[in-house]
Amino acid sequence: MKIGFIGLGMMGRPMAERLITQGFDVRVSDTNPQMADIFGEAFAQSAALATAGADVIVTMLPNGQVVRDALLGAGAGLTSANPGTIVIDCSSSDASGTISLGVELSGRGIHLVDAPVSGGVPRARDGKLALMVGGTVDSVYDQIAPVLEALGDRIVRVGPLGAGHAAKAINNAIAAATLAATAEGLLMGERFGLEPETLLEVLNSSTGRSAVSESVFRTQIIPRTYAQGFALGLMAKDVGIADAMRNSLGLDLPMLQQTHAQWQSALHALGHAADFTAFHAYVEQTLTEGR
């Protein structure tokens, strides 16, 4: 199976490297020319060259518009794609845009699958990501299953095209709300005189525990490392996608709306490139300023 891989950012690079180490024939491309030194002969100078003759094209890019541009716009990634080619979009794209893109690609005989990932860089390196897969009939899924299984050990087929991106946005919005609530709780405990490590132990031994408290707070927030490897701007983007979905569905979801507003404020204060775990520092700063 020949794979064209577009997008070698924080997550894309270890995912592409994982596919190569698992024996797939992979050609990669990225706008960062330094990736040529890392991938050597596997690096192509353009998306069009990376995807030429590919059976499967994987995109791991900042958002759906960039995916569209890489495939149909300036990137020209589908210039020589044959009917029957399968595109797997692992990016965090908005579901409505994915559905629209899928219709366009279908007209070319190309099948689009949305398969956003969760798990972070270490799990990407080890092939232990979670993948939320939408838009696959059994015949298509069977073809791409070896690729998905090389990337992740938790693969959930969530429904029609766009369902994967919808599930990812909802998941990250819940994670963002959980992180915010946990950060506020620990900082409130600190004001009272509780040691953060002690209160975190309480949470992780009781009903307040979450994946965020068990992993992110222990390894990144308590020691103030703030280096999980996922940009605050990307988390804020995902929360925004979820809130836009809420709005399009005509739903009043106060928790989601407040989470969106809070992460936008953190984004304005800390900038896109800050690690998402630095949200804790933002909450701490606002408490200090408000006293």
mmCIF file of C-alpha atoms in Angstrom:
data_model
loop_
_atom_site.group_PDB
_atom_site.id
_atom_site.type_symbol
_atom_site.label_atom_id
_atom_site.label_comp_id
_atom_site.label_asym_id
_atom_site.label_seq_id
_atom_site.Cartn_x
_atom_site.Cartn_y
_atom_site.Cartn_z
ATOM 1 C CA MET A 1 0.000 0.000 0.000
ATOM 2 C CA LYS A 2 1.355 3.386 -1.007
ATOM 3 C CA ILE A 3 0.585 6.298 1.338
ATOM 4 C CA GLY A 4 0.886 10.032 0.751
ATOM 5 C CA PHE A 5 1.102 11.910 4.055
ATOM 6 C CA ILE A 6 0.474 15.680 4.177
ATOM 7 C CA GLY A 7 1.307 17.654 7.333
ATOM 8 C CA LEU A 8 4.314 17.023 9.580
ATOM 9 C CA GLY A 9 3.544 19.167 12.601
ATOM 10 C CA MET A 10 3.574 18.205 16.254
ATOM 11 C CA MET A 11 1.354 15.163 15.681
ATOM 12 C CA GLY A 12 1.813 14.577 11.962
ATOM 13 C CA ARG A 13 5.538 13.950 12.170
ATOM 14 C CA PRO A 14 5.410 11.065 14.711
ATOM 15 C CA MET A 15 2.388 9.590 12.911
ATOM 16 C CA ALA A 16 4.216 9.581 9.581
ATOM 17 C CA GLU A 17 7.345 8.167 11.226
ATOM 18 C CA ARG A 18 5.226 5.450 12.806
ATOM 19 C CA LEU A 19 3.818 4.393 9.427
ATOM 20 C CA ILE A 20 7.314 4.266 7.944
ATOM 21 C CA THR A 21 8.667 2.121 10.789
ATOM 22 C CA GLN A 22 5.684 -0.208 10.351
ATOM 23 C CA GLY A 23 6.786 -0.907 6.792
ATOM 24 C CA PHE A 24 4.397 1.204 4.749
ATOM 25 C CA ASP A 25 5.579 2.862 1.544
ATOM 26 C CA VAL A 26 5.172 6.505 2.614
ATOM 27 C CA ARG A 27 5.890 9.795 0.854
ATOM 28 C CA VAL A 28 5.482 12.902 2.996
ATOM 29 C CA SER A 29 5.169 16.634 2.436
ATOM 30 C CA ASP A 30 5.070 19.753 4.568
ATOM 31 C CA THR A 31 5.499 23.485 4.138
ATOM 32 C CA ASN A 32 8.468 23.323 6.535
ATOM 33 C CA PRO A 33 11.523 22.566 4.334
ATOM 34 C CA GLN A 34 13.488 21.356 7.389
ATOM 35 C CA MET A 35 11.392 18.189 7.310
ATOM 36 C CA ALA A 36 13.414 17.161 4.261
ATOM 37 C CA ASP A 37 16.454 16.662 6.521
ATOM 38 C CA ILE A 38 14.420 14.462 8.861
ATOM 39 C CA PHE A 39 12.592 12.291 6.325
ATOM 40 C CA GLY A 40 15.238 12.135 3.622
ATOM 41 C CA GLU A 41 14.124 10.334 0.472
ATOM 42 C CA ALA A 42 10.589 9.976 1.825
ATOM 43 C CA PHE A 43 10.137 13.764 1.670
ATOM 44 C CA ALA A 44 8.460 15.253 -1.400
ATOM 45 C CA GLN A 45 8.701 18.917 -2.335
ATOM 46 C CA SER A 46 4.945 19.268 -2.751
ATOM 47 C CA ALA A 47 1.696 17.634 -1.723
ATOM 48 C CA ALA A 48 1.101 16.713 -5.363
ATOM 49 C CA LEU A 49 4.392 14.800 -5.510
ATOM 50 C CA ALA A 50 3.797 13.117 -2.158
ATOM 51 C CA THR A 51 0.397 11.813 -3.209
ATOM 52 C CA ALA A 52 1.189 10.817 -6.798
ATOM 53 C CA GLY A 53 0.058 7.221 -7.247
ATOM 54 C CA ALA A 54 -0.963 6.857 -3.600
ATOM 55 C CA ASP A 55 -3.636 4.366 -2.603
ATOM 56 C CA VAL A 56 -4.283 6.280 0.617
ATOM 57 C CA ILE A 57 -3.702 9.947 1.425
ATOM 58 C CA VAL A 58 -3.456 10.991 5.087
ATOM 59 C CA THR A 59 -3.843 14.641 6.074
ATOM 60 C CA MET A 60 -2.827 15.987 9.485
ATOM 61 C CA LEU A 61 -3.245 19.751 9.211
ATOM 62 C CA PRO A 62 -4.417 22.687 11.389
ATOM 63 C CA ASN A 63 -8.020 22.836 10.173
ATOM 64 C CA GLY A 64 -10.457 21.863 7.460
ATOM 65 C CA GLN A 65 -9.752 24.865 5.264
ATOM 66 C CA VAL A 66 -6.051 23.987 5.165
ATOM 67 C CA VAL A 67 -6.997 20.402 4.300
ATOM 68 C CA ARG A 68 -9.177 21.617 1.436
ATOM 69 C CA ASP A 69 -6.395 23.883 0.153
ATOM 70 C CA ALA A 70 -3.815 21.089 0.379
ATOM 71 C CA LEU A 71 -6.018 18.750 -1.640
ATOM 72 C CA LEU A 72 -7.934 20.963 -4.046
ATOM 73 C CA GLY A 73 -6.251 24.365 -3.841
ATOM 74 C CA ALA A 74 -2.654 25.520 -3.949
ATOM 75 C CA GLY A 75 -1.336 22.229 -2.574
ATOM 76 C CA ALA A 76 -2.851 20.328 -5.517
ATOM 77 C CA GLY A 77 -2.663 17.100 -3.546
ATOM 78 C CA LEU A 78 -5.275 15.389 -5.703
ATOM 79 C CA THR A 79 -3.778 16.387 -9.055
ATOM 80 C CA SER A 80 -2.946 12.814 -10.023
ATOM 81 C CA ALA A 81 -5.220 10.925 -7.647
ATOM 82 C CA ASN A 82 -7.009 7.995 -9.242
ATOM 83 C CA PRO A 83 -10.644 7.052 -8.652
ATOM 84 C CA GLY A 84 -10.734 4.710 -5.680
ATOM 85 C CA THR A 85 -8.132 6.690 -3.729
ATOM 86 C CA ILE A 86 -9.036 7.044 -0.051
ATOM 87 C CA VAL A 87 -8.314 10.251 1.855
ATOM 88 C CA ILE A 88 -8.076 9.945 5.645
ATOM 89 C CA ASP A 89 -8.323 13.342 7.339
ATOM 90 C CA CYS A 90 -6.831 13.042 10.813
ATOM 91 C CA SER A 91 -6.979 16.812 11.365
ATOM 92 C CA SER A 92 -9.353 18.553 13.786
ATOM 93 C CA SER A 93 -11.706 19.889 11.131
ATOM 94 C CA ASP A 94 -15.276 21.105 11.425
ATOM 95 C CA ALA A 95 -17.844 18.448 10.585
ATOM 96 C CA SER A 96 -19.900 20.529 8.153
ATOM 97 C CA GLY A 97 -16.829 21.393 6.090
ATOM 98 C CA THR A 98 -15.834 17.735 6.043
ATOM 99 C CA ILE A 99 -19.239 16.709 4.723
ATOM 100 C CA SER A 100 -19.018 19.338 1.994
ATOM 101 C CA LEU A 101 -15.506 18.246 1.018
ATOM 102 C CA GLY A 102 -16.630 14.631 0.958
ATOM 103 C CA VAL A 103 -19.330 15.443 -1.585
ATOM 104 C CA GLU A 104 -16.771 17.129 -3.854
ATOM 105 C CA LEU A 105 -14.300 14.270 -3.594
ATOM 106 C CA SER A 106 -17.026 11.709 -4.202
ATOM 107 C CA GLY A 107 -17.672 13.375 -7.549
ATOM 108 C CA ARG A 108 -14.068 12.485 -8.442
ATOM 109 C CA GLY A 109 -14.482 8.897 -7.293
ATOM 110 C CA ILE A 110 -12.406 9.576 -4.162
ATOM 111 C CA HIS A 111 -13.628 8.465 -0.753
ATOM 112 C CA LEU A 112 -13.103 10.764 2.252
ATOM 113 C CA VAL A 113 -12.844 9.381 5.773
ATOM 114 C CA ASP A 114 -12.584 11.597 8.843
ATOM 115 C CA ALA A 115 -10.415 10.015 11.529
ATOM 116 C CA PRO A 116 -9.244 12.650 14.039
ATOM 117 C CA VAL A 117 -6.949 11.436 16.780
ATOM 118 C CA SER A 118 -6.507 11.881 20.497
ATOM 119 C CA GLY A 119 -3.634 10.929 22.760
ATOM 120 C CA GLY A 120 -0.728 13.318 22.277
ATOM 121 C CA VAL A 121 2.766 12.982 20.865
ATOM 122 C CA PRO A 122 4.023 10.063 23.031
ATOM 123 C CA ARG A 123 1.073 7.892 22.022
ATOM 124 C CA ALA A 124 1.529 8.916 18.389
ATOM 125 C CA ARG A 125 5.111 7.652 18.508
ATOM 126 C CA ASP A 126 4.003 4.335 20.015
ATOM 127 C CA GLY A 127 1.003 3.827 17.749
ATOM 128 C CA LYS A 128 -1.399 4.049 20.681
ATOM 129 C CA LEU A 129 -3.653 6.903 19.619
ATOM 130 C CA ALA A 130 -7.425 6.880 19.842
ATOM 131 C CA LEU A 131 -9.090 7.381 16.466
ATOM 132 C CA MET A 132 -12.691 8.470 15.911
ATOM 133 C CA VAL A 133 -13.560 7.228 12.428
ATOM 134 C CA GLY A 134 -16.460 8.540 10.357
ATOM 135 C CA GLY A 135 -17.598 7.982 6.801
ATOM 136 C CA THR A 136 -16.538 4.386 6.250
ATOM 137 C CA VAL A 137 -18.538 1.630 4.672
ATOM 138 C CA ASP A 138 -17.142 -1.809 5.451
ATOM 139 C CA SER A 139 -15.332 -2.150 2.125
ATOM 140 C CA VAL A 140 -13.490 1.141 2.632
ATOM 141 C CA TYR A 141 -12.746 0.456 6.292
ATOM 142 C CA ASP A 142 -11.232 -2.931 5.448
ATOM 143 C CA GLN A 143 -8.817 -1.243 3.040
ATOM 144 C CA ILE A 144 -7.599 1.359 5.520
ATOM 145 C CA ALA A 145 -7.748 -0.780 8.673
ATOM 146 C CA PRO A 146 -3.995 -1.636 8.526
ATOM 147 C CA VAL A 147 -3.161 2.092 8.435
ATOM 148 C CA LEU A 148 -5.496 2.941 11.312
ATOM 149 C CA GLU A 149 -4.263 0.014 13.395
ATOM 150 C CA ALA A 150 -0.647 1.104 12.889
ATOM 151 C CA LEU A 151 -1.527 4.538 14.299
ATOM 152 C CA GLY A 152 -3.844 3.650 17.153
ATOM 153 C CA ASP A 153 -4.926 0.933 19.543
ATOM 154 C CA ARG A 154 -8.370 2.425 20.222
ATOM 155 C CA ILE A 155 -10.392 2.773 17.020
ATOM 156 C CA VAL A 156 -14.064 3.705 17.220
ATOM 157 C CA ARG A 157 -16.252 3.839 14.141
ATOM 158 C CA VAL A 158 -18.597 6.645 15.127
ATOM 159 C CA GLY A 159 -20.928 7.024 12.149
ATOM 160 C CA PRO A 160 -21.266 8.779 8.788
ATOM 161 C CA LEU A 161 -18.845 11.289 7.307
ATOM 162 C CA GLY A 162 -18.291 14.180 9.712
ATOM 163 C CA ALA A 163 -19.126 12.138 12.800
ATOM 164 C CA GLY A 164 -15.454 11.661 13.637
ATOM 165 C CA HIS A 165 -14.777 15.390 13.587
ATOM 166 C CA ALA A 166 -17.951 16.070 15.579
ATOM 167 C CA ALA A 167 -16.906 13.515 18.208
ATOM 168 C CA LYS A 168 -13.392 14.970 18.433
ATOM 169 C CA ALA A 169 -14.693 18.515 18.953
ATOM 170 C CA ILE A 170 -17.125 17.381 21.647
ATOM 171 C CA ASN A 171 -14.423 15.328 23.370
ATOM 172 C CA ASN A 172 -11.985 18.234 23.450
ATOM 173 C CA ALA A 173 -14.660 20.652 24.654
ATOM 174 C CA ILE A 174 -15.381 18.310 27.565
ATOM 175 C CA ALA A 175 -11.649 17.971 28.261
ATOM 176 C CA ALA A 176 -11.268 21.768 28.183
ATOM 177 C CA ALA A 177 -14.157 22.234 30.619
ATOM 178 C CA THR A 178 -12.731 19.541 32.890
ATOM 179 C CA LEU A 179 -9.289 21.130 32.870
ATOM 180 C CA ALA A 180 -10.791 24.524 33.679
ATOM 181 C CA ALA A 181 -12.873 23.165 36.572
ATOM 182 C CA THR A 182 -9.913 21.209 37.959
ATOM 183 C CA ALA A 183 -7.565 24.190 37.699
ATOM 184 C CA GLU A 184 -10.060 26.414 39.517
ATOM 185 C CA GLY A 185 -10.588 23.781 42.212
ATOM 186 C CA LEU A 186 -6.877 23.323 42.899
ATOM 187 C CA LEU A 187 -6.263 27.060 43.005
ATOM 188 C CA MET A 188 -9.207 27.543 45.376
ATOM 189 C CA GLY A 189 -7.790 24.790 47.595
ATOM 190 C CA GLU A 190 -4.414 26.499 47.530
ATOM 191 C CA ARG A 191 -5.997 29.747 48.750
ATOM 192 C CA PHE A 192 -7.518 27.807 51.609
ATOM 193 C CA GLY A 193 -4.166 26.254 52.482
ATOM 194 C CA LEU A 194 -4.372 22.846 50.833
ATOM 195 C CA GLU A 195 -1.265 21.606 49.042
ATOM 196 C CA PRO A 196 -2.078 21.096 45.342
ATOM 197 C CA GLU A 197 -0.423 17.666 45.350
ATOM 198 C CA THR A 198 -2.588 16.591 48.291
ATOM 199 C CA LEU A 199 -5.827 17.837 46.772
ATOM 200 C CA LEU A 200 -4.944 16.204 43.459
ATOM 201 C CA GLU A 201 -4.469 12.914 45.319
ATOM 202 C CA VAL A 202 -7.958 13.374 46.773
ATOM 203 C CA LEU A 203 -9.455 14.032 43.331
ATOM 204 C CA ASN A 204 -7.749 11.015 41.812
ATOM 205 C CA SER A 205 -9.031 8.825 44.653
ATOM 206 C CA SER A 206 -12.570 10.101 44.391
ATOM 207 C CA THR A 207 -15.333 11.245 42.066
ATOM 208 C CA GLY A 208 -13.467 14.340 40.864
ATOM 209 C CA ARG A 209 -10.902 12.314 38.946
ATOM 210 C CA SER A 210 -10.560 12.430 35.167
ATOM 211 C CA ALA A 211 -7.971 11.648 32.523
ATOM 212 C CA VAL A 212 -6.923 15.284 32.880
ATOM 213 C CA SER A 213 -6.385 15.045 36.642
ATOM 214 C CA GLU A 214 -4.727 11.640 36.498
ATOM 215 C CA SER A 215 -2.231 12.521 33.779
ATOM 216 C CA VAL A 216 -2.046 16.164 32.706
ATOM 217 C CA PHE A 217 -2.188 17.743 36.149
ATOM 218 C CA ARG A 218 0.259 15.268 37.634
ATOM 219 C CA THR A 219 2.889 15.531 34.892
ATOM 220 C CA GLN A 220 2.437 19.055 33.531
ATOM 221 C CA ILE A 221 0.485 21.376 35.803
ATOM 222 C CA ILE A 222 1.585 20.551 39.347
ATOM 223 C CA PRO A 223 5.290 20.753 38.352
ATOM 224 C CA ARG A 224 4.420 23.725 36.081
ATOM 225 C CA THR A 225 6.092 22.080 33.110
ATOM 226 C CA TYR A 226 3.343 23.173 30.706
ATOM 227 C CA ALA A 227 4.769 21.069 27.869
ATOM 228 C CA GLN A 228 2.203 18.408 26.984
ATOM 229 C CA GLY A 229 2.754 19.153 23.289
ATOM 230 C CA PHE A 230 -0.681 20.423 22.227
ATOM 231 C CA ALA A 231 -1.056 24.128 21.510
ATOM 232 C CA LEU A 232 -3.547 26.206 23.463
ATOM 233 C CA GLY A 233 -4.667 27.693 20.166
ATOM 234 C CA LEU A 234 -5.615 24.249 18.866
ATOM 235 C CA MET A 235 -7.594 23.415 21.989
ATOM 236 C CA ALA A 236 -9.393 26.759 21.787
ATOM 237 C CA LYS A 237 -10.099 26.057 18.118
ATOM 238 C CA ASP A 238 -11.643 22.674 18.927
ATOM 239 C CA VAL A 239 -13.827 24.192 21.645
ATOM 240 C CA GLY A 240 -14.896 26.822 19.130
ATOM 241 C CA ILE A 241 -15.822 24.104 16.617
ATOM 242 C CA ALA A 242 -17.967 22.418 19.265
ATOM 243 C CA ASP A 243 -19.644 25.717 20.176
ATOM 244 C CA ALA A 244 -20.335 26.487 16.515
ATOM 245 C CA MET A 245 -21.928 23.048 16.202
ATOM 246 C CA ARG A 246 -24.080 23.817 19.255
ATOM 247 C CA ASN A 247 -25.186 27.046 17.646
ATOM 248 C CA SER A 248 -26.025 25.390 14.322
ATOM 249 C CA LEU A 249 -28.154 22.846 16.187
ATOM 250 C CA GLY A 250 -30.018 25.638 17.987
ATOM 251 C CA LEU A 251 -28.994 24.415 21.442
ATOM 252 C CA ASP A 252 -28.528 26.456 24.605
ATOM 253 C CA LEU A 253 -25.612 24.806 26.416
ATOM 254 C CA PRO A 254 -24.317 27.269 29.026
ATOM 255 C CA MET A 255 -21.342 25.160 30.109
ATOM 256 C CA LEU A 256 -20.041 24.850 26.552
ATOM 257 C CA GLN A 257 -20.615 28.534 25.841
ATOM 258 C CA GLN A 258 -18.766 29.548 29.012
ATOM 259 C CA THR A 259 -15.930 27.138 28.248
ATOM 260 C CA HIS A 260 -15.577 28.654 24.778
ATOM 261 C CA ALA A 261 -15.480 32.191 26.183
ATOM 262 C CA GLN A 262 -12.957 31.244 28.870
ATOM 263 C CA TRP A 263 -10.572 29.538 26.445
ATOM 264 C CA GLN A 264 -10.809 32.454 24.047
ATOM 265 C CA SER A 265 -9.771 34.746 26.899
ATOM 266 C CA ALA A 266 -6.838 32.468 27.702
ATOM 267 C CA LEU A 267 -5.865 32.431 24.021
ATOM 268 C CA HIS A 268 -5.865 36.231 23.949
ATOM 269 C CA ALA A 269 -3.735 36.369 27.102
ATOM 270 C CA LEU A 270 -1.217 33.612 26.338
ATOM 271 C CA GLY A 271 -1.121 33.331 22.557
ATOM 272 C CA HIS A 272 -1.702 30.459 20.157
ATOM 273 C CA ALA A 273 1.647 28.727 20.679
ATOM 274 C CA ALA A 274 1.382 28.351 24.461
ATOM 275 C CA ASP A 275 0.832 24.780 25.612
ATOM 276 C CA PHE A 276 -2.811 24.113 26.429
ATOM 277 C CA THR A 277 -1.822 23.120 29.970
ATOM 278 C CA ALA A 278 -0.699 26.740 30.523
ATOM 279 C CA PHE A 279 -4.425 27.470 30.849
ATOM 280 C CA HIS A 280 -3.765 26.791 34.536
ATOM 281 C CA ALA A 281 -1.321 29.727 34.633
ATOM 282 C CA TYR A 282 -3.974 31.916 33.007
ATOM 283 C CA VAL A 283 -6.546 31.018 35.689
ATOM 284 C CA GLU A 284 -3.943 31.620 38.395
ATOM 285 C CA GLN A 285 -3.096 35.003 36.883
ATOM 286 C CA THR A 286 -6.747 36.092 36.736
ATOM 287 C CA LEU A 287 -7.195 35.082 40.386
ATOM 288 C CA THR A 288 -4.105 37.061 41.381
ATOM 289 C CA GLU A 289 -5.264 40.125 39.501
ATOM 290 C CA GLY A 290 -8.759 39.846 40.979
ATOM 291 C CA ARG A 291 -7.590 38.921 44.480
#
